[in-house]
Coordinates of C-alpha atoms in Angstrom, one line a residue:
X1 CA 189.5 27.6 134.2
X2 CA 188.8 31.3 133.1
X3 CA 185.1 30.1 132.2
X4 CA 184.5 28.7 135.7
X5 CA 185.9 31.8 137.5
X6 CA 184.3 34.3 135.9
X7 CA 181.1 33.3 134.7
X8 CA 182.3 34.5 130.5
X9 CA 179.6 32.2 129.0
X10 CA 176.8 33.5 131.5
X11 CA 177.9 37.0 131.1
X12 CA 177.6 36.7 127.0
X13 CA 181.4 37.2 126.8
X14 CA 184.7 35.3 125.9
X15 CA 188.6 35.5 127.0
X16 CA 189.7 37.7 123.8
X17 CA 186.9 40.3 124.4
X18 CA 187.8 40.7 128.4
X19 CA 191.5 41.1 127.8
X20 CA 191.0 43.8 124.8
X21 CA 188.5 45.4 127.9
X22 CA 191.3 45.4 130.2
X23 CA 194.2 46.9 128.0
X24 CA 191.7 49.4 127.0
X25 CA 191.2 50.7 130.7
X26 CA 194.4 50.4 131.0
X27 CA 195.8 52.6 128.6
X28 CA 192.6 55.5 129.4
X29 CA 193.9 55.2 133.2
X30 CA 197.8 54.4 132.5
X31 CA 198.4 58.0 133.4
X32 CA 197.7 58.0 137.2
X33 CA 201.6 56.3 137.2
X34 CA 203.3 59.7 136.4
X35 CA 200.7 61.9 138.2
X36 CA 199.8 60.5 141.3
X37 CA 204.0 60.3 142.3
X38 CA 204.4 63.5 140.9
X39 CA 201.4 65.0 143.2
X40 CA 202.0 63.2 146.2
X41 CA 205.8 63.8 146.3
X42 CA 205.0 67.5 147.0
X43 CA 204.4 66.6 150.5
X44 CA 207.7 65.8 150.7
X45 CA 207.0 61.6 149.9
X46 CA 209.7 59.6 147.6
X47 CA 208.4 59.9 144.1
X48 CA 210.4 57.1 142.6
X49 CA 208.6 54.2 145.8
X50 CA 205.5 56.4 144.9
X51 CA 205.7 54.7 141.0
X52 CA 205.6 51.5 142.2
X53 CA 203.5 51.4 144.9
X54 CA 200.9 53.0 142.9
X55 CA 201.2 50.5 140.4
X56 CA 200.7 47.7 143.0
X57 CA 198.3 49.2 145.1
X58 CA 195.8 49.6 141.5
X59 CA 196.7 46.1 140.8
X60 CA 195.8 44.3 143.8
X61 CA 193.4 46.6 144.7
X62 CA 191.3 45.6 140.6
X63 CA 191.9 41.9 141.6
X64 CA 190.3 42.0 144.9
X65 CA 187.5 44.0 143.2
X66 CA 187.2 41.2 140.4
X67 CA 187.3 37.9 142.4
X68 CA 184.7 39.8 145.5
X69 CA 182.3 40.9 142.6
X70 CA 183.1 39.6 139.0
X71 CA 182.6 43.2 138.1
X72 CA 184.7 45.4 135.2
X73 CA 185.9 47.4 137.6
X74 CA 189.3 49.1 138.2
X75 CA 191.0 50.9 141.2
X76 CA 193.9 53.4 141.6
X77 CA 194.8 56.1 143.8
X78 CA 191.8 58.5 143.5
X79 CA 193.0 61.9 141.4
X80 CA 190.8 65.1 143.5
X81 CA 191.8 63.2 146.8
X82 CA 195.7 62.8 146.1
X83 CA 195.6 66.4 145.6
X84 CA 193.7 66.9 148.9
X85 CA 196.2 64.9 150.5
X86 CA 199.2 66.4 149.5
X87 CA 198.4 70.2 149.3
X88 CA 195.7 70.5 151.7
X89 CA 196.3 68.0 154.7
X90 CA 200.2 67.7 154.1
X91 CA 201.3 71.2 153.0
X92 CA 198.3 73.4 154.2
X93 CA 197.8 72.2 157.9
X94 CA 201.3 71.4 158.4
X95 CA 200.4 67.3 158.4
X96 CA 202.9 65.1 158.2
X97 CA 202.5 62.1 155.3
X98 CA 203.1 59.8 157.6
X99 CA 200.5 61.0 159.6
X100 CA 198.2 61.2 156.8
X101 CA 198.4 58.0 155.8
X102 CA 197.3 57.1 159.3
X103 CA 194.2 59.5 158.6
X104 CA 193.2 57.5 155.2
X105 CA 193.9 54.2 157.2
X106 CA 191.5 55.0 159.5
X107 CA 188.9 56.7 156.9
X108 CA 189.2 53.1 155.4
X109 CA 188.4 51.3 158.4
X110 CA 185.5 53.4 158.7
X111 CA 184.5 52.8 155.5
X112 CA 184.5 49.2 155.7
X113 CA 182.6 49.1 159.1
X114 CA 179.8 50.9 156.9
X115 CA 180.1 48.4 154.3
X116 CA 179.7 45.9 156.3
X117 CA 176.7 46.7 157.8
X118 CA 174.9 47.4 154.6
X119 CA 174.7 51.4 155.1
X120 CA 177.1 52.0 152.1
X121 CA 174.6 49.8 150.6
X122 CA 171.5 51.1 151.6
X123 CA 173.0 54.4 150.8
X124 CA 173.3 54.0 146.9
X125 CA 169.6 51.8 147.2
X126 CA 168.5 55.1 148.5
X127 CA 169.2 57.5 145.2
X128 CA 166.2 57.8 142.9
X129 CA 166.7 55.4 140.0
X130 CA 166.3 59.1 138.0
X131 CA 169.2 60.9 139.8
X132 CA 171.3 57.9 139.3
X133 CA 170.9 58.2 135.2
X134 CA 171.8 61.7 135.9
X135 CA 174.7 60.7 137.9
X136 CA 175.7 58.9 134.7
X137 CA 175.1 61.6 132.4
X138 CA 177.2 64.0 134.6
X139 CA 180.3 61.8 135.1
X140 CA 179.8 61.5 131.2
X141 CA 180.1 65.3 130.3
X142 CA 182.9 65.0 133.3
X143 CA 185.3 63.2 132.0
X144 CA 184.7 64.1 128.6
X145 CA 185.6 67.6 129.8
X146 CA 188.5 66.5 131.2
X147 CA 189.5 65.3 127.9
X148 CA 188.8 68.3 126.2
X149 CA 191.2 69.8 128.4
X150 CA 193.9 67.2 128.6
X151 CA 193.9 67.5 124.8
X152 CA 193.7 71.5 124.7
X153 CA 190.4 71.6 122.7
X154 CA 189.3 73.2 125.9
X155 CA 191.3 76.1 127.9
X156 CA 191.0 78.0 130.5
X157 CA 190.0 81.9 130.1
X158 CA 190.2 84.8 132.3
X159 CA 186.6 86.5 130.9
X160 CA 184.8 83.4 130.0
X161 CA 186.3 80.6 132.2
X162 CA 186.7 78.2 129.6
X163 CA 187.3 78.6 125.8
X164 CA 188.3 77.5 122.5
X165 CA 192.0 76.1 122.4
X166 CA 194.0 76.5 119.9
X167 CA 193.4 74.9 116.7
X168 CA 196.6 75.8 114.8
X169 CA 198.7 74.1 117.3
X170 CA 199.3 71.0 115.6
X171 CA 198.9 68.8 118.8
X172 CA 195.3 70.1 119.3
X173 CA 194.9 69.4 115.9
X174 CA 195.9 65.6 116.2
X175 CA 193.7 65.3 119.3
X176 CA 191.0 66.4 117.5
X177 CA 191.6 63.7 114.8
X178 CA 191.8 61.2 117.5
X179 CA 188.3 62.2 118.7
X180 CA 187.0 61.7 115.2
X181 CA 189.1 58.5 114.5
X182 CA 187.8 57.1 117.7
X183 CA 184.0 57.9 116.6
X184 CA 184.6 56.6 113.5
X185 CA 185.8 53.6 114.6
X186 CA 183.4 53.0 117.0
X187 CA 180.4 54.0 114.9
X188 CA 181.7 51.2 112.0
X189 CA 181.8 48.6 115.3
X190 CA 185.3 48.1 115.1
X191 CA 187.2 45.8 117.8
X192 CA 188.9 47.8 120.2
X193 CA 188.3 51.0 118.5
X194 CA 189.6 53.0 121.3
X195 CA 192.6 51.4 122.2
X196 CA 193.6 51.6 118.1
X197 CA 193.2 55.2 118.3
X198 CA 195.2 55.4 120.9
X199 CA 198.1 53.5 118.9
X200 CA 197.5 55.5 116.2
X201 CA 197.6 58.9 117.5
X202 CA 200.4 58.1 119.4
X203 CA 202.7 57.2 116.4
X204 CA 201.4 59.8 114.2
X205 CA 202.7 61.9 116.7
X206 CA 206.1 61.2 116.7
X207 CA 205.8 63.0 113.8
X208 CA 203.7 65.9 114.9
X209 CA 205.9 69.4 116.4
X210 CA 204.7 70.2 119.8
X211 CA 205.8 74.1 119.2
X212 CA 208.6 73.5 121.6
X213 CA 211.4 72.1 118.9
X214 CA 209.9 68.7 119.6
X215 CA 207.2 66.3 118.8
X216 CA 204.0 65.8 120.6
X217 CA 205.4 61.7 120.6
X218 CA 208.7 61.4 123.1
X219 CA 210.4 58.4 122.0
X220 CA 211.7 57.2 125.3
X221 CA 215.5 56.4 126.3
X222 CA 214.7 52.7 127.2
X223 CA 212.1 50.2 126.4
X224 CA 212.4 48.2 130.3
X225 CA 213.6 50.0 133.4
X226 CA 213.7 47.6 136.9
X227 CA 211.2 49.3 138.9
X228 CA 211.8 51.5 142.6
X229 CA 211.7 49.8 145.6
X230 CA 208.0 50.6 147.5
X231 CA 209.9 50.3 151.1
X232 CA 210.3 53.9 151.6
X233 CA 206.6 54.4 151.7
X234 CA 205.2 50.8 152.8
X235 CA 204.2 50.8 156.2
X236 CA 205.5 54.2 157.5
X237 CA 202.0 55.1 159.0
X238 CA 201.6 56.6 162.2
X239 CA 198.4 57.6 164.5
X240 CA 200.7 60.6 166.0
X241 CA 197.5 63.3 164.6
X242 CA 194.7 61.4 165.9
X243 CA 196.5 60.6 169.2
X244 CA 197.3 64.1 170.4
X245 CA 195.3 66.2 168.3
X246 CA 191.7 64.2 167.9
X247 CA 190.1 67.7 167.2
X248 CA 192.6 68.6 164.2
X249 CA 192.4 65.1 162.8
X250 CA 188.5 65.1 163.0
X251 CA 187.2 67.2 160.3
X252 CA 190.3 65.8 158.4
X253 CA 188.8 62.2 158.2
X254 CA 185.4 63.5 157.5
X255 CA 186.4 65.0 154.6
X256 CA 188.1 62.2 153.6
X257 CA 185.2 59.8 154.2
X258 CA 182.4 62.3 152.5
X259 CA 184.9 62.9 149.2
X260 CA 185.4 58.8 149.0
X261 CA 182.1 57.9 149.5
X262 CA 180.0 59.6 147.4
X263 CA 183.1 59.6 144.5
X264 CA 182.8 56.2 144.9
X265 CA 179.2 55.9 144.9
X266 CA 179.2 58.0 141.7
X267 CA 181.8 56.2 139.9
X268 CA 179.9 52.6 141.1
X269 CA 176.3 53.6 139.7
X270 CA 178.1 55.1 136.2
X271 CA 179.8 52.5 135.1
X272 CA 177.8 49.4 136.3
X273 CA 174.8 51.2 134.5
X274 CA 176.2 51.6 131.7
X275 CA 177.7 47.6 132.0
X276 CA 174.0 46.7 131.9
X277 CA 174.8 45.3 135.6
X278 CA 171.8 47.0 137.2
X279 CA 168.7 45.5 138.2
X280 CA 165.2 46.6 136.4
X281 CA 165.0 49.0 139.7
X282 CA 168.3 50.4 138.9
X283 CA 169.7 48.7 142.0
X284 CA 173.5 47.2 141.8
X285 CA 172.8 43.2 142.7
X286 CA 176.4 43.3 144.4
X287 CA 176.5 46.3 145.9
X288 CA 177.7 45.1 149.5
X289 CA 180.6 43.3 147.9
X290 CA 181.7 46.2 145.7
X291 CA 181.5 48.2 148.6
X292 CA 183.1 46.2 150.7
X293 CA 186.0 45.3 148.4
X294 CA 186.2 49.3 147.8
X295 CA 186.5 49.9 151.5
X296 CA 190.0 47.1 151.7
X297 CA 190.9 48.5 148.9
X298 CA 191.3 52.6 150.8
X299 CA 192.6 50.2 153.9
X300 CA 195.4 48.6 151.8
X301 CA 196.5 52.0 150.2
X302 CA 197.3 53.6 153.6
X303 CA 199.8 50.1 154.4
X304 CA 201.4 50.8 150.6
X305 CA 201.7 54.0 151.2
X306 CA 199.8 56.4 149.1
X307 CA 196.6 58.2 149.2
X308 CA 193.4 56.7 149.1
X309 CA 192.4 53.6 146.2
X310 CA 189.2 54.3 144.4
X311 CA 186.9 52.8 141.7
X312 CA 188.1 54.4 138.7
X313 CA 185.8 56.0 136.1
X314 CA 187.9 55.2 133.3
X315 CA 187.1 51.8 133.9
X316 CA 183.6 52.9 132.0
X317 CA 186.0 52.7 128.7
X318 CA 187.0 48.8 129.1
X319 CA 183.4 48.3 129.3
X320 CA 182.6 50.2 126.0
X321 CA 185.0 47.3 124.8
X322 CA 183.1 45.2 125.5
X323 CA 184.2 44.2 129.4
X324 CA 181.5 42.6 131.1
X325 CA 183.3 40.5 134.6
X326 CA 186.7 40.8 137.1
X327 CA 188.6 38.9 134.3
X328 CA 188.9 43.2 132.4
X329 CA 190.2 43.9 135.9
X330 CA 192.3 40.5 136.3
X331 CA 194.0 42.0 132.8
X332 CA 194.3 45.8 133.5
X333 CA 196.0 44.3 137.1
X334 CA 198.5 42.6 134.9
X335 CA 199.4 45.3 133.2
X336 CA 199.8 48.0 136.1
X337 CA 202.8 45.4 137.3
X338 CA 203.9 44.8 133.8
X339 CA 203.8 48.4 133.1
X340 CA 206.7 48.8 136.3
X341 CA 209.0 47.8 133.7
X342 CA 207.6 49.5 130.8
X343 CA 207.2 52.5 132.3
X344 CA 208.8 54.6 129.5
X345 CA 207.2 53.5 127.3
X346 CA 203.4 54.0 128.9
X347 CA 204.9 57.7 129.9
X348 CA 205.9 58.2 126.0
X349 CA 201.8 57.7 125.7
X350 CA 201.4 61.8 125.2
X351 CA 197.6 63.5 126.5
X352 CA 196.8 63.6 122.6
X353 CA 196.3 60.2 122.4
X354 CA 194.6 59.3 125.8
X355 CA 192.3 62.1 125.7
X356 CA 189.9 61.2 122.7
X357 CA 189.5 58.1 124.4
X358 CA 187.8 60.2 127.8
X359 CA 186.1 62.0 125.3
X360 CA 184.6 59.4 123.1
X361 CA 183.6 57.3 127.1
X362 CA 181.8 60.7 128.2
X363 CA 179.5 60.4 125.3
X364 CA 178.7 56.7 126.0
X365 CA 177.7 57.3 129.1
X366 CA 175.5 60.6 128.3
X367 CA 173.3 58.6 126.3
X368 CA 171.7 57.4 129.1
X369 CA 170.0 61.3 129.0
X370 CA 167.7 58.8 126.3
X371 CA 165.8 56.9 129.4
X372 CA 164.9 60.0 131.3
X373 CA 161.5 61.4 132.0
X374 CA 162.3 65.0 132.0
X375 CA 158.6 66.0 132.1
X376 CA 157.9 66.5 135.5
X377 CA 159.9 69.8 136.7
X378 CA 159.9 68.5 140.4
X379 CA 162.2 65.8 139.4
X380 CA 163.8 67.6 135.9
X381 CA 165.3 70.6 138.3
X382 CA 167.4 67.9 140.5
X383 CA 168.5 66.0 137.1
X384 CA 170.0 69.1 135.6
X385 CA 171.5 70.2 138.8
X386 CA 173.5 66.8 138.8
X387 CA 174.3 66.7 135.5
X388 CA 176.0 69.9 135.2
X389 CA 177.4 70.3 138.4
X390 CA 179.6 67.4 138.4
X391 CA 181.4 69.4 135.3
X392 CA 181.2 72.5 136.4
X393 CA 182.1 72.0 140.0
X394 CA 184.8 69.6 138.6
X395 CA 183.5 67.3 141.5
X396 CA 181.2 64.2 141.5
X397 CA 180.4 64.5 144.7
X398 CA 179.6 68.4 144.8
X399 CA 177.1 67.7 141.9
X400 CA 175.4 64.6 143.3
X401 CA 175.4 67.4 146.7
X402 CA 173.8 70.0 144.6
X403 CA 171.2 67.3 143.2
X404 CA 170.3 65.2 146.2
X405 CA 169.3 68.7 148.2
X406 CA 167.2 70.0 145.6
X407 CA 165.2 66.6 145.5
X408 CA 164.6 66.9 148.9
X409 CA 163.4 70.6 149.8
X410 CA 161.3 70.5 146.5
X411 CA 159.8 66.9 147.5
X412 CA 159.2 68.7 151.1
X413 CA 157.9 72.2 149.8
X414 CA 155.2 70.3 147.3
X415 CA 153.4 67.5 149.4
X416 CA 155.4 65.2 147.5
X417 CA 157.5 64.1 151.0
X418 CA 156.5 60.7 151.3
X419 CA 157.7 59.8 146.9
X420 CA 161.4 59.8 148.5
X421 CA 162.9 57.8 151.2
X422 CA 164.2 58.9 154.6
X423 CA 167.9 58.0 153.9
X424 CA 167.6 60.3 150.6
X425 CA 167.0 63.6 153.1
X426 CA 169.7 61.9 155.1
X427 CA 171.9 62.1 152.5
X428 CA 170.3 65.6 151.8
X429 CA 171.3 66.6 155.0
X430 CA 175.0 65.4 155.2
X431 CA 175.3 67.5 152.6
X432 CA 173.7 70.7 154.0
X433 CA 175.8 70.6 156.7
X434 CA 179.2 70.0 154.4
X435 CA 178.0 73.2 152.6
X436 CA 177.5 74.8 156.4
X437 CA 180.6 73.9 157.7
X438 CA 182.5 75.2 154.8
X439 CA 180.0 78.6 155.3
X440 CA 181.2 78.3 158.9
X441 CA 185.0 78.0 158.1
X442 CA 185.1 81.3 156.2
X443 CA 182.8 83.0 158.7
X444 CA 184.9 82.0 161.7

């Protein structure tokens, strides 16, 4: 039955493989259960309803994903967006939640109105088969910074912005013998290398101080907990913003759509290209579908109540393992509602166990830097601008901004117009003007 539905044989894969996949991006994307709640409640929304619905909302939203498109591909609440919810719609213009979920509900119909009619499509058809390896490369040094951080290799610094962590705290000292357990394991071509890690860092640190009287390991109180009712949150929408103040809630749901779609975008082309699930002209086969099941998917999270679903990066590490179709989705799904009564034990999962794991993904992915032609400064500057301003902007859609407007005024300034297509100085320009308005906003 699992043959037939998703295509294993055809995909060069088997049942054991695609549920090791799926417990793998399951435990690099387990986390969005404590912080999502804990982000989103700031606006004033019922953190224990905001556990489970978060949990349901990523499972059905991977399920719809893996029967549309038979893709590796998970969903959850998007972090960067929550946190735009929450502290700049909900706290900082004075926004209701309620009301804001009405905003993401209609940013999803929008979205799914452009899916489909193919523009969502045509839209990631139009990025240079060049910026989209860079796209790759920058989500890769992305989230491997993020895991840097998570696991305090990486700090912030008043002087130099970022620095050294440090390395005689024994928890940074355990994450950094994750991240070279996890290489070794995956350079020896060991089954589910990332996931052991995981395991292993997490029970070595039960025995590991955390420099707080602790240990970086929590055993938790209880192995099974019933989980929260998601009524509190289900269904409390309301279109109270966009009914009597259309001009307040207008630039709201821009911003909403331009964050999601190029995220999304992003996330789409990294991990499909690293899943070998592009076409020889670096076009996704079943793009509309992904798009369109992405677009339900930020439709259903505003009815759940909770900000809006995306394709999750993270989903790049079941793929590693070897995830190839919707069945590594079908299993991380399983485990997001399994995981509403296991939730103390997924919580007791501590940062220096998770984070080698983001790390060890981020350098997958930045080996596609080897099928670049970085000879040609026209299209080298663009590349660059990508792959280090998704990190340092900590934004993928900022550095695919950054990128896409370079390759268009130096196309335009060196007779070279005509090499890219008229939806890439589209794209150029919806970005030009999101830099304006934001010029604008602090102007005015």
């Amino acid at each position: 039955m699992l043959q037939k539905l998703y295509s294993l044989r055809e995909n060069g894969t088997t049942v054991g493989r695609e549920v090791q996949a799926g417990a793998t991006t399951f435990a690099a994307m387990a986390y969005i259960l404590a912080v999502n709640p804990a982000i989103l409640a700031a606006a004033g929304m019922p953190q224990p309803a905001l556990i489970t619905v978060t949990a349901i909302t990523a499972a059905v939203s991977t399920l719809i994903m893996g029967f549309m498109t038979n893709y590796p591909l998970a969903l959850a609440p998007g972090m960067g967006i929550n946190a735009y919810f929450a502290f700049t719609i909900c706290l900082g213009l004075g926004i209701s939640w309620q009301s804001a979920l009405g905003l993401v509900f209609v940013n999803g119909c929008i979205f799914l109105a452009l899916s489909v009619t193919g523009i969502r499509e045509k839209i990631i058809t139009a990025i240079p088969h060049q910026l989209k390896l860079a796209i790759t490369c920058g989500i890769g040094l992305f989230i491997a910074f993020i895991g840097l951080k998570n696991g305090g290799i990486v700090v912030s610094s008043p002087a130099t912005f970022v620095t050294h962590g440090d390395f005689g705290t024994p928890s940074v000292l355990l994450c950094f013998g994750g991240i070279l357990l996890t290489a070794v394991l995956v350079a020896r071509k060991i089954p589910g290398a990332i996931i052991l890690s995981i395991l292993a860092v997490t029970v070595v640190g039960l025995f590991v101080s955390n420099g707080a009287g602790g240990t970086v390991t929590t055993m938790p109180k209880s192995l099974f907990d019933l989980p929260a009712s998601p009524l509190p949150t289900m269904l409390q929408l309301n279109f109270d913003l966009l009914l009597h103040d259309f001009g307040k809630a207008l630039p709201i749901i821009l911003t909403l759509l331009l964050v999601d779609m190029f995220d999304n975008i992003g996330t789409l082309i990294g991990v499909t290209q690293r899943a070998g699930l592009l076409d020889k002209d670096g076009k996704l086969p079943k793009a509309g579908k992904a798009l369109v099941a992405d677009s339900v998917a930020a439709i259903l999270s505003s009815l759940f109540g909770t900000s809006t679903v995306v394709s999750y990066i993270e989903s790049a590490s079941g793929v590693e393992a070897g995830g190839r179709t919707g069945l590594t989705g079908a299993t991380t799904a399983v485990l997001f509602l399994l995981a509403l009564f296991l939730t103390p034990v997924i919580l007791a999962i501590p940062a220096a166990a998770t984070a080698p794991a983001l790390v060890i993904v981020g350098i997958f992915m930045f080996q596609s830097v080897s099928q670049m032609k970085l000879d040609d400064f026209i299209e080298t500057a663009p590349i660059f601008l990508i792959i280090a301003g998704i990190p340092l902007s900590f934004s993928i859609a900022e550095g695919i901004g950054l990128g896409l407007i370079a390759y268009a005024v130096l196309h335009l300034a060196t007779g070279r117009a005509r090499q890219a297509s008229p939806l890439t100085y589209i794209l150029a320009l919806i970005f030009s003007l999101h830099l304006l308005r934001a010029i604008f906003t602090r102007l005015f």
